[in-house]
């Protein structure tokens, strides 16, 4: 990598600058153009950012070429500005300055000049029209706010500079090309440099270069390279791009919003498109999460496609499209669910993974749903849900890294989820220990899904729910004031007798607070004045308030109104260790009936 401060006189070098053919379109607008112009007119120091280029393999006799990794917006803008300067200066001055050197290079292979900046598929036509001087005064009148932004950029600069004096225009020109004004940092990468990692390190603002952009450009540029100069083959590549990538990932506003939407992947947020390309890479063996880092995803794609032939690359692109359709269906359906029912195809599993921040199994889910019939995929995903839930409940298992398991499930036909479930750490005995001492997040998920199962098994009118409930400990975590062992004796449940040893009694009470039997879900959190209050007050609420806010008024769920409120209203107004353990056993039985 080479990084140097430069003026824009570097454009005079006999080189070609290629903006990736399938790069996103030029997007700068009037605020950007105005800022650039004000900087160049100013007498203050000028700095217009950085441009990152990567040297391409060039054969002997060819013009040196570079791929523009970052900076296409400012490079395009400055070249348009140079074109406008050449047209608004007096003819004799413009001829003397030879603007052609900035914008064109002589290509001996075609015995003619060619535009130095080779633009993307979406921008080539308007950009070439501008640089070739095809935008006449008459055409300017037809450029509106709905026109291509490259044409609008040209019109913006032209309408301003045409009224400037030669001296003022020359000041802009000199500020651009004066070597004492190092207006940009030009970063040149060699073939082995990882442009994605370098971009992420350097670029803190502007339009983000995503790994998805890098992968897309690598795949389709490779296809164009394999097509060579054959017009028919190149057209097939472009047609395939429009039919697959462009149609699937930006075919309409709804799809574009979905693929650009961010969701958590590990500890950081990534777009759906980046996560999908990661999933596909895992499925195809392009990327192994046990060996590779996410920042190297685009590099692994490049390595994979390097030796592919024309037909093989077409097949890969079609596979990407097929899997993308499945991914969109899976996650768009889940995102748009207003509620979840127990028998939904995979929404239950996605809820579990979402709330536990586990994205590691997304490749396996995509693989299963895409490649197996409904009944078999349902069986496999139910087993996966069982494995995840048991891992979250079992002591010392909930921080587990699942990369190895996910990769094995896809690539080793001899390994199934059953093998991972059949370990001592996930035995029923271990699960029971975990249910007796469970964290709030895990308890919330389990109680919610048990509720769904009860509704599924009953004749309840509403069999689906939205996951937005508040976890409540019936016997509060701060129990000393209203639930002290003097007011509410502690029982040895097995012997059904009161424990008189104070230290032992306090230990047992503290131990049972975190049992799933002592937890439930409410419509919203109890008022702070009630949370630590005695049992009757928590159930009935505060009679001094205009509106009662007790558990009975916040208990839409069976696990609350049947397990707790109904028992209370039928006359059993004591909640102690005996009730907690009894309910723990009942919920454990329901847990094992599901998982």
Coordinates of C-alpha atoms in Angstrom, one line a residue:
X1 CA 0.0 0.0 0.0
X2 CA 1.2 3.5 -0.9
X3 CA -0.4 6.6 0.5
X4 CA 0.6 10.1 -0.6
X5 CA -0.8 13.6 -0.6
X6 CA -1.6 14.6 -4.2
X7 CA -3.2 17.3 -6.3
X8 CA -5.5 16.3 -9.0
X9 CA -2.7 16.7 -11.5
X10 CA -2.3 12.9 -11.0
X11 CA -5.1 12.6 -13.6
X12 CA -2.7 13.6 -16.3
X13 CA -0.8 10.3 -15.9
X14 CA -1.4 7.9 -18.8
X15 CA -3.6 5.5 -16.8
X16 CA -7.2 4.2 -16.8
X17 CA -9.3 4.5 -13.7
X18 CA -12.1 1.9 -13.6
X19 CA -15.1 2.3 -11.4
X20 CA -16.4 -1.2 -10.9
X21 CA -18.9 -1.9 -13.6
X22 CA -21.6 -3.0 -11.3
X23 CA -21.0 -0.4 -8.6
X24 CA -23.8 1.6 -7.2
X25 CA -24.8 4.8 -9.1
X26 CA -23.3 8.3 -8.6
X27 CA -25.3 9.8 -5.7
X28 CA -23.8 13.1 -4.8
X29 CA -26.1 16.1 -4.9
X30 CA -26.1 19.9 -4.7
X31 CA -24.8 20.1 -1.1
X32 CA -21.7 18.1 -2.1
X33 CA -21.1 20.1 -5.3
X34 CA -21.5 23.4 -3.4
X35 CA -19.1 22.3 -0.7
X36 CA -16.4 21.3 -3.3
X37 CA -16.8 24.5 -5.2
X38 CA -16.6 26.7 -2.0
X39 CA -13.5 24.9 -0.9
X40 CA -11.8 25.5 -4.3
X41 CA -12.7 29.2 -4.3
X42 CA -11.6 29.7 -0.7
X43 CA -8.2 31.0 0.2
X44 CA -8.0 28.5 3.1
X45 CA -6.3 25.2 3.0
X46 CA -8.0 22.7 0.7
X47 CA -8.6 19.0 1.5
X48 CA -11.1 17.0 -0.4
X49 CA -10.7 13.5 1.2
X50 CA -9.1 10.3 0.0
X51 CA -9.3 8.1 -3.0
X52 CA -8.4 4.4 -2.8
X53 CA -7.3 2.6 -5.9
X54 CA -6.1 -0.9 -6.5
X55 CA -3.6 -1.8 -9.2
X56 CA -4.9 -4.3 -11.7
X57 CA -2.8 -7.0 -13.5
X58 CA -1.8 -5.4 -16.7
X59 CA -0.2 -7.1 -19.7
X60 CA 2.9 -5.7 -21.4
X61 CA 1.9 -2.9 -23.8
X62 CA -1.4 -2.2 -22.1
X63 CA -2.2 1.1 -20.4
X64 CA -1.9 0.8 -16.6
X65 CA -5.3 0.5 -15.0
X66 CA -6.6 0.9 -11.5
X67 CA -9.8 -0.1 -9.9
X68 CA -11.4 2.7 -7.9
X69 CA -12.2 1.1 -4.5
X70 CA -13.4 4.3 -2.8
X71 CA -13.7 7.9 -4.0
X72 CA -15.8 7.4 -7.1
X73 CA -18.1 10.3 -6.0
X74 CA -15.3 12.9 -5.7
X75 CA -13.3 11.5 -8.6
X76 CA -16.4 11.7 -10.9
X77 CA -17.3 15.2 -9.5
X78 CA -13.8 16.6 -10.0
X79 CA -13.5 15.3 -13.6
X80 CA -16.9 16.9 -14.4
X81 CA -15.7 20.1 -12.9
X82 CA -12.5 20.0 -15.0
X83 CA -14.7 19.5 -18.1
X84 CA -16.8 22.5 -17.2
X85 CA -13.6 24.6 -16.6
X86 CA -12.3 23.6 -20.0
X87 CA -15.6 24.8 -21.6
X88 CA -16.1 28.1 -19.6
X89 CA -12.5 29.4 -19.9
X90 CA -11.6 31.5 -22.9
X91 CA -10.7 29.2 -25.8
X92 CA -7.1 30.3 -26.1
X93 CA -6.5 29.7 -22.4
X94 CA -8.2 26.3 -22.4
X95 CA -6.3 25.2 -25.4
X96 CA -3.0 26.1 -23.8
X97 CA -3.8 24.2 -20.6
X98 CA -4.7 21.1 -22.6
X99 CA -7.5 19.7 -20.6
X100 CA -7.6 16.6 -22.8
X101 CA -4.7 15.2 -20.7
X102 CA -6.9 15.1 -17.6
X103 CA -9.9 13.3 -19.3
X104 CA -8.6 11.2 -22.1
X105 CA -5.7 8.8 -22.9
X106 CA -4.5 7.5 -26.2
X107 CA -5.1 3.7 -26.6
X108 CA -2.8 2.2 -29.1
X109 CA -5.0 -0.9 -29.3
X110 CA -7.9 1.1 -30.9
X111 CA -5.7 3.9 -32.3
X112 CA -7.9 6.5 -30.7
X113 CA -8.5 8.4 -27.5
X114 CA -10.6 6.9 -24.7
X115 CA -12.0 8.4 -21.6
X116 CA -9.7 7.8 -18.6
X117 CA -12.4 7.2 -16.1
X118 CA -14.3 4.0 -17.1
X119 CA -17.7 4.4 -15.3
X120 CA -20.2 1.9 -13.9
X121 CA -23.0 0.3 -15.8
X122 CA -25.5 2.7 -14.3
X123 CA -23.5 5.9 -15.0
X124 CA -21.5 5.2 -18.2
X125 CA -23.9 6.8 -20.7
X126 CA -24.5 10.1 -18.9
X127 CA -20.8 10.4 -17.8
X128 CA -19.5 9.8 -21.3
X129 CA -22.0 12.2 -22.7
X130 CA -20.6 14.9 -20.4
X131 CA -16.9 14.2 -21.0
X132 CA -17.3 13.9 -24.7
X133 CA -18.9 17.3 -24.8
X134 CA -22.3 16.1 -26.0
X135 CA -24.3 18.2 -23.5
X136 CA -25.2 21.3 -25.5
X137 CA -26.8 24.5 -24.3
X138 CA -30.1 23.3 -25.6
X139 CA -29.8 20.0 -23.7
X140 CA -29.1 21.9 -20.5
X141 CA -32.6 23.2 -20.5
X142 CA -34.0 19.6 -20.4
X143 CA -31.9 18.6 -17.3
X144 CA -34.2 18.7 -14.3
X145 CA -34.3 17.5 -10.7
X146 CA -35.4 14.1 -12.1
X147 CA -32.4 13.8 -14.5
X148 CA -29.4 11.6 -13.8
X149 CA -27.2 13.2 -11.1
X150 CA -24.2 13.2 -13.3
X151 CA -26.0 15.5 -15.7
X152 CA -27.3 17.6 -12.8
X153 CA -23.8 18.0 -11.5
X154 CA -22.6 19.2 -14.9
X155 CA -25.4 21.7 -15.1
X156 CA -24.8 22.9 -11.6
X157 CA -21.1 23.7 -12.3
X158 CA -21.8 25.1 -15.8
X159 CA -24.4 27.5 -14.7
X160 CA -22.1 28.9 -12.0
X161 CA -18.8 29.0 -13.8
X162 CA -20.2 30.5 -17.0
X163 CA -20.6 33.8 -15.1
X164 CA -17.2 33.7 -13.5
X165 CA -14.2 35.6 -14.8
X166 CA -11.3 33.8 -16.3
X167 CA -9.2 34.7 -13.3
X168 CA -11.8 33.2 -10.9
X169 CA -12.0 30.0 -13.0
X170 CA -8.2 29.7 -13.1
X171 CA -8.1 30.0 -9.4
X172 CA -10.3 26.9 -9.1
X173 CA -8.1 25.1 -11.7
X174 CA -4.9 26.0 -9.9
X175 CA -6.3 24.9 -6.5
X176 CA -7.0 21.6 -8.1
X177 CA -3.7 20.9 -9.8
X178 CA -1.2 22.9 -7.8
X179 CA 1.3 20.4 -6.2
X180 CA 1.5 22.7 -3.1
X181 CA -2.2 22.0 -2.6
X182 CA -2.3 18.4 -1.8
X183 CA -6.1 18.3 -2.0
X184 CA -6.4 14.5 -1.6
X185 CA -4.7 11.5 -0.1
X186 CA -4.2 9.0 -3.0
X187 CA -4.0 5.5 -1.6
X188 CA -2.8 2.9 -4.0
X189 CA -3.1 -0.8 -3.1
X190 CA -1.4 -3.7 -4.7
X191 CA -3.0 -7.0 -5.7
X192 CA -2.5 -8.7 -2.3
X193 CA -3.9 -5.8 -0.2
X194 CA -7.3 -6.4 1.4
X195 CA -9.3 -3.4 0.2
X196 CA -12.2 -4.0 2.5
X197 CA -10.1 -4.0 5.6
X198 CA -8.2 -0.9 4.5
X199 CA -11.4 0.9 3.5
X200 CA -13.0 0.1 6.9
X201 CA -9.9 1.4 8.7
X202 CA -9.6 4.6 6.8
X203 CA -13.1 5.6 5.9
X204 CA -15.2 7.1 8.7
X205 CA -17.6 9.0 6.6
X206 CA -19.2 9.1 3.2
X207 CA -20.8 6.2 1.4
X208 CA -19.9 2.9 3.1
X209 CA -18.2 0.2 1.0
X210 CA -19.8 -3.0 2.2
X211 CA -18.4 -6.5 1.8
X212 CA -21.5 -7.1 -0.3
X213 CA -20.4 -4.4 -2.8
X214 CA -16.9 -5.8 -3.0
X215 CA -18.3 -9.4 -3.5
X216 CA -20.8 -8.3 -6.2
X217 CA -18.1 -6.3 -8.1
X218 CA -15.6 -9.2 -7.9
X219 CA -18.1 -11.8 -9.1
X220 CA -19.5 -9.8 -12.1
X221 CA -16.2 -8.3 -13.1
X222 CA -14.8 -11.8 -13.2
X223 CA -17.7 -12.8 -15.4
X224 CA -17.0 -9.8 -17.7
X225 CA -13.3 -10.6 -17.8
X226 CA -14.1 -14.2 -18.8
X227 CA -16.5 -12.9 -21.5
X228 CA -13.6 -10.9 -23.0
X229 CA -14.5 -8.6 -25.9
X230 CA -17.2 -10.9 -27.2
X231 CA -20.3 -8.7 -27.3
X232 CA -22.8 -11.5 -27.0
X233 CA -21.0 -13.0 -23.9
X234 CA -20.8 -9.6 -22.2
X235 CA -24.4 -9.0 -22.8
X236 CA -25.3 -12.3 -21.2
X237 CA -23.3 -11.2 -18.1
X238 CA -25.2 -7.9 -17.9
X239 CA -28.5 -9.6 -18.6
X240 CA -27.8 -12.1 -15.8
X241 CA -26.9 -9.3 -13.4
X242 CA -30.1 -7.6 -14.1
X243 CA -32.2 -10.8 -13.8
X244 CA -30.5 -12.0 -10.6
X245 CA -28.6 -9.6 -8.4
X246 CA -30.2 -6.3 -9.5
X247 CA -33.7 -7.8 -9.5
X248 CA -33.4 -9.6 -6.2
X249 CA -31.5 -7.1 -4.1
X250 CA -32.8 -3.8 -5.5
X251 CA -35.7 -4.8 -7.8
X252 CA -38.2 -2.7 -5.9
X253 CA -38.1 -0.4 -2.8
X254 CA -39.5 -3.0 -0.5
X255 CA -36.7 -5.5 -1.3
X256 CA -34.0 -2.8 -1.2
X257 CA -35.1 -1.7 2.2
X258 CA -35.1 -5.4 3.4
X259 CA -31.6 -6.1 2.1
X260 CA -30.2 -2.8 3.5
X261 CA -31.9 -3.4 6.9
X262 CA -29.4 -4.1 9.7
X263 CA -29.6 -6.9 12.2
X264 CA -27.3 -8.1 14.9
X265 CA -24.6 -10.5 13.8
X266 CA -22.4 -11.5 16.7
X267 CA -21.5 -8.2 18.4
X268 CA -22.0 -5.8 15.5
X269 CA -24.8 -4.9 13.2
X270 CA -24.7 -6.0 9.5
X271 CA -27.1 -5.6 6.6
X272 CA -29.3 -8.5 5.6
X273 CA -27.4 -8.7 2.4
X274 CA -24.0 -9.1 4.1
X275 CA -25.4 -11.7 6.5
X276 CA -26.9 -13.6 3.5
X277 CA -23.6 -13.6 1.6
X278 CA -22.0 -14.9 4.8
X279 CA -24.6 -17.7 5.0
X280 CA -24.2 -18.6 1.4
X281 CA -20.4 -18.7 1.7
X282 CA -20.7 -21.1 4.7
X283 CA -23.1 -23.3 2.8
X284 CA -20.8 -23.5 -0.2
X285 CA -17.7 -24.0 1.8
X286 CA -16.3 -20.7 0.6
X287 CA -15.9 -19.5 4.2
X288 CA -15.4 -21.5 7.3
X289 CA -16.3 -19.6 10.5
X290 CA -14.0 -21.8 12.5
X291 CA -11.0 -20.6 10.5
X292 CA -11.8 -17.3 8.9
X293 CA -12.7 -13.8 10.2
X294 CA -15.8 -11.9 8.9
X295 CA -13.6 -9.1 7.6
X296 CA -12.0 -11.6 5.2
X297 CA -15.4 -12.6 3.6
X298 CA -14.9 -10.8 0.4
X299 CA -11.3 -12.1 0.1
X300 CA -12.6 -15.7 0.4
X301 CA -15.1 -15.1 -2.3
X302 CA -12.4 -13.7 -4.6
X303 CA -10.2 -16.8 -3.9
X304 CA -13.1 -19.1 -4.7
X305 CA -14.1 -17.5 -8.0
X306 CA -10.5 -17.1 -9.2
X307 CA -10.4 -20.5 -10.9
X308 CA -14.0 -20.7 -12.0
X309 CA -14.8 -21.0 -15.7
X310 CA -17.5 -18.9 -17.4
X311 CA -20.2 -21.6 -17.1
X312 CA -19.3 -22.3 -13.4
X313 CA -19.5 -18.7 -12.5
X314 CA -22.9 -18.4 -14.1
X315 CA -24.0 -21.4 -12.1
X316 CA -22.7 -19.8 -8.9
X317 CA -24.6 -16.6 -9.6
X318 CA -27.8 -18.5 -10.1
X319 CA -27.3 -20.4 -6.9
X320 CA -26.8 -17.1 -5.0
X321 CA -30.1 -15.9 -6.5
X322 CA -32.0 -19.1 -5.5
X323 CA -30.7 -18.9 -1.9
X324 CA -31.4 -15.2 -1.8
X325 CA -35.1 -15.9 -2.6
X326 CA -35.2 -18.3 0.4
X327 CA -33.5 -15.9 2.7
X328 CA -35.8 -13.1 1.8
X329 CA -38.9 -15.3 2.4
X330 CA -37.6 -16.6 5.7
X331 CA -36.6 -13.3 7.3
X332 CA -39.0 -11.0 5.7
X333 CA -41.9 -13.2 6.9
X334 CA -40.5 -13.2 10.4
X335 CA -39.9 -9.5 10.5
X336 CA -43.5 -8.8 9.4
X337 CA -45.1 -11.2 11.9
X338 CA -47.5 -9.3 14.1
X339 CA -47.6 -12.3 16.5
X340 CA -46.1 -15.8 16.9
X341 CA -48.0 -19.0 17.4
X342 CA -46.6 -22.3 18.6
X343 CA -47.0 -24.1 15.3
X344 CA -45.4 -21.5 13.0
X345 CA -43.0 -23.1 10.5
X346 CA -39.8 -21.5 11.8
X347 CA -40.8 -18.2 13.5
X348 CA -40.5 -19.8 16.9
X349 CA -36.9 -20.8 16.3
X350 CA -36.1 -17.4 14.8
X351 CA -37.5 -15.7 17.9
X352 CA -35.3 -17.9 20.1
X353 CA -32.2 -17.0 18.1
X354 CA -33.1 -13.4 17.9
X355 CA -33.7 -12.9 21.7
X356 CA -30.6 -15.0 22.5
X357 CA -28.5 -13.0 20.0
X358 CA -27.4 -16.2 18.2
X359 CA -27.0 -15.7 14.5
X360 CA -24.5 -18.5 14.0
X361 CA -27.1 -21.0 12.8
X362 CA -28.6 -18.8 10.1
X363 CA -26.6 -20.6 7.4
X364 CA -28.0 -24.0 8.6
X365 CA -31.5 -22.7 8.7
X366 CA -31.2 -21.3 5.1
X367 CA -29.6 -24.6 4.0
X368 CA -32.3 -26.7 5.5
X369 CA -35.3 -24.7 4.3
X370 CA -33.8 -24.4 0.8
X371 CA -32.8 -28.1 0.3
X372 CA -35.3 -30.3 2.3
X373 CA -39.0 -31.0 2.0
X374 CA -41.3 -29.3 4.5
X375 CA -41.6 -32.2 7.0
X376 CA -37.9 -32.9 7.1
X377 CA -36.9 -29.3 7.4
X378 CA -39.5 -28.9 10.2
X379 CA -38.0 -31.9 12.0
X380 CA -34.5 -30.6 11.7
X381 CA -35.3 -27.1 12.8
X382 CA -37.3 -28.4 15.8
X383 CA -34.2 -30.4 16.9
X384 CA -32.1 -27.2 16.5
X385 CA -34.5 -25.3 18.6
X386 CA -34.3 -28.0 21.3
X387 CA -30.5 -27.8 21.2
X388 CA -30.4 -24.0 21.5
X389 CA -32.9 -24.0 24.4
X390 CA -31.2 -26.7 26.3
X391 CA -27.9 -25.0 25.9
X392 CA -29.3 -21.8 27.2
X393 CA -30.8 -23.5 30.3
X394 CA -28.0 -25.9 31.2
X395 CA -25.5 -24.5 33.7
X396 CA -22.3 -23.1 32.1
X397 CA -23.5 -23.7 28.6
X398 CA -25.3 -20.5 27.5
X399 CA -22.1 -18.7 26.3
X400 CA -21.3 -21.5 23.8
X401 CA -19.9 -20.7 20.4
X402 CA -21.8 -22.7 17.7
X403 CA -19.6 -22.1 14.7
X404 CA -18.2 -25.7 14.6
X405 CA -21.6 -27.3 15.0
X406 CA -23.2 -25.2 12.2
X407 CA -20.5 -25.9 9.7
X408 CA -20.6 -29.7 10.6
X409 CA -24.3 -29.9 10.2
X410 CA -24.1 -28.5 6.6
X411 CA -21.0 -30.3 5.4
X412 CA -21.0 -33.7 7.3
X413 CA -23.9 -35.9 6.4
X414 CA -23.0 -38.2 9.3
X415 CA -23.6 -35.5 11.9
X416 CA -27.1 -34.4 13.0
X417 CA -28.4 -32.2 15.8
X418 CA -29.2 -35.5 17.7
X419 CA -25.4 -36.1 18.2
X420 CA -25.0 -32.7 19.8
X421 CA -28.0 -33.2 22.1
X422 CA -26.7 -36.6 23.3
X423 CA -24.1 -35.3 25.7
X424 CA -24.2 -35.4 29.6
X425 CA -24.1 -31.6 29.9
X426 CA -27.6 -31.5 28.3
X427 CA -29.2 -34.3 30.3
X428 CA -32.5 -33.8 31.9
X429 CA -30.8 -33.7 35.3
X430 CA -28.7 -30.8 34.2
X431 CA -31.7 -29.1 32.6
X432 CA -33.6 -29.3 35.9
X433 CA -30.7 -27.7 37.7
X434 CA -30.7 -24.9 35.1
X435 CA -34.5 -24.4 35.5
X436 CA -34.0 -24.1 39.3
X437 CA -31.5 -21.3 38.8
X438 CA -32.3 -19.5 35.6
X439 CA -31.5 -16.0 34.3
X440 CA -34.3 -13.6 33.4
X441 CA -33.8 -13.6 29.6
X442 CA -33.9 -17.3 29.3
X443 CA -36.8 -17.6 31.6
X444 CA -38.8 -15.1 29.6
X445 CA -38.3 -17.0 26.4
X446 CA -39.2 -20.4 27.9
X447 CA -42.3 -19.1 29.7
X448 CA -43.5 -17.3 26.5
X449 CA -43.1 -20.5 24.5
X450 CA -44.8 -22.7 27.1
X451 CA -47.7 -20.2 27.0
X452 CA -47.9 -20.6 23.2
X453 CA -47.9 -24.4 23.7
X454 CA -50.8 -24.2 26.2
X455 CA -52.8 -22.0 23.8
X456 CA -52.1 -24.4 21.0
X457 CA -53.4 -27.3 23.1
X458 CA -56.5 -25.4 24.3
X459 CA -59.5 -23.9 22.7
X460 CA -58.3 -20.4 23.4
X461 CA -59.5 -17.8 20.9
X462 CA -56.1 -16.2 20.7
X463 CA -53.4 -18.8 19.9
X464 CA -50.6 -16.3 19.0
X465 CA -48.9 -13.6 20.9
X466 CA -46.4 -10.7 20.4
X467 CA -43.2 -11.1 22.5
X468 CA -43.4 -8.0 24.6
X469 CA -44.0 -9.1 28.2
X470 CA -42.3 -8.2 31.4
X471 CA -40.7 -10.8 33.6
X472 CA -41.8 -10.8 37.3
X473 CA -40.4 -12.7 40.3
X474 CA -43.5 -13.5 42.4
X475 CA -41.4 -13.7 45.6
X476 CA -39.2 -10.6 45.1
X477 CA -35.5 -10.6 44.8
X478 CA -35.5 -8.1 47.7
X479 CA -37.7 -10.1 50.0
X480 CA -36.3 -9.2 53.4
X481 CA -38.9 -6.6 54.4
X482 CA -42.3 -8.1 53.4
X483 CA -41.2 -11.8 52.9
X484 CA -38.9 -12.2 55.9
X485 CA -38.6 -15.7 57.4
X486 CA -40.3 -14.4 60.6
X487 CA -43.4 -13.4 58.5
X488 CA -43.3 -16.3 56.1
X489 CA -41.6 -19.4 57.3
X490 CA -39.2 -21.3 55.0
X491 CA -40.2 -25.0 54.4
X492 CA -38.0 -28.0 53.7
X493 CA -40.1 -29.2 50.8
X494 CA -39.0 -32.8 50.9
X495 CA -39.7 -33.1 54.7
X496 CA -42.6 -30.7 54.6
X497 CA -41.4 -29.0 57.7
X498 CA -40.4 -25.5 58.7
X499 CA -36.6 -24.8 58.8
X500 CA -35.6 -23.2 62.1
X501 CA -32.0 -22.7 61.3
X502 CA -32.0 -19.0 60.2
X503 CA -28.9 -19.1 57.9
X504 CA -30.1 -22.3 56.2
X505 CA -33.5 -20.8 55.8
X506 CA -32.2 -17.6 54.2
X507 CA -30.0 -19.6 51.9
X508 CA -32.9 -21.7 50.7
X509 CA -35.1 -18.6 50.2
X510 CA -32.4 -16.8 48.2
X511 CA -31.9 -20.0 46.2
X512 CA -35.6 -20.4 45.2
X513 CA -36.0 -16.8 44.1
X514 CA -34.3 -17.6 40.8
X515 CA -36.3 -20.8 40.1
X516 CA -38.5 -20.7 37.0
X517 CA -41.3 -21.7 39.3
X518 CA -41.1 -18.2 40.9
X519 CA -41.2 -16.3 37.6
X520 CA -44.1 -15.3 35.4
X521 CA -44.8 -12.8 32.6
X522 CA -47.0 -9.7 32.9
X523 CA -48.5 -7.3 30.3
X524 CA -46.1 -4.6 31.8
X525 CA -43.9 -4.2 34.8
X526 CA -45.4 -3.8 38.2
X527 CA -45.3 -0.4 39.9
X528 CA -42.1 -0.1 41.9
X529 CA -44.1 0.3 45.1
X530 CA -45.6 -3.2 44.5
X531 CA -42.6 -5.2 43.3
X532 CA -41.2 -6.0 46.7
X533 CA -44.6 -6.0 48.6
X534 CA -46.3 -8.9 50.2
X535 CA -48.1 -11.5 48.1
X536 CA -51.7 -10.3 48.5
X537 CA -50.7 -6.7 47.7
X538 CA -48.8 -7.8 44.6
X539 CA -51.8 -9.7 43.3
X540 CA -54.5 -7.2 44.1
X541 CA -52.6 -3.9 43.6
X542 CA -52.6 -0.8 45.7
X543 CA -56.1 0.1 46.9
X544 CA -55.0 3.7 47.5
X545 CA -54.4 4.2 43.7
X546 CA -57.3 5.1 41.4
X547 CA -56.4 2.3 39.1
X548 CA -55.4 -1.1 40.4
X549 CA -52.1 -2.3 38.9
X550 CA -51.6 -5.6 40.6
X551 CA -50.7 -8.9 39.0
X552 CA -54.4 -9.9 38.5
X553 CA -54.8 -6.8 36.3
X554 CA -51.7 -7.6 34.2
X555 CA -52.2 -11.3 33.7
X556 CA -53.5 -12.1 30.3
X557 CA -51.4 -15.2 30.1
X558 CA -52.4 -18.7 31.2
X559 CA -49.1 -19.1 33.0
X560 CA -50.1 -16.1 35.3
X561 CA -53.8 -16.0 35.6
X562 CA -54.3 -19.8 36.0
X563 CA -51.0 -20.8 37.8
X564 CA -51.0 -17.9 40.2
X565 CA -54.0 -15.5 40.2
X566 CA -56.8 -18.2 40.1
X567 CA -55.2 -20.2 42.9
X568 CA -55.1 -17.0 45.0
X569 CA -58.7 -16.0 44.3
X570 CA -59.8 -19.6 45.2
X571 CA -58.4 -19.0 48.7
X572 CA -54.8 -20.1 48.7
X573 CA -53.2 -16.8 49.6
X574 CA -49.7 -18.0 50.5
X575 CA -46.7 -18.0 48.1
X576 CA -43.7 -19.8 49.6
X577 CA -41.0 -22.4 48.7
X578 CA -43.6 -25.1 48.5
X579 CA -45.5 -23.3 45.8
X580 CA -42.3 -22.4 43.9
X581 CA -41.0 -25.9 43.8
X582 CA -44.5 -27.3 42.9
X583 CA -44.8 -24.9 40.0
X584 CA -41.1 -25.5 39.0
X585 CA -41.9 -29.2 38.6
X586 CA -45.0 -28.5 36.6
X587 CA -43.2 -26.1 34.3
X588 CA -40.3 -28.6 34.0
X589 CA -42.7 -31.2 32.8
X590 CA -44.0 -28.9 30.2
X591 CA -40.5 -27.9 29.2
X592 CA -39.6 -31.6 28.6
X593 CA -42.8 -32.2 26.6
X594 CA -41.6 -29.5 24.1
X595 CA -37.8 -29.8 24.3

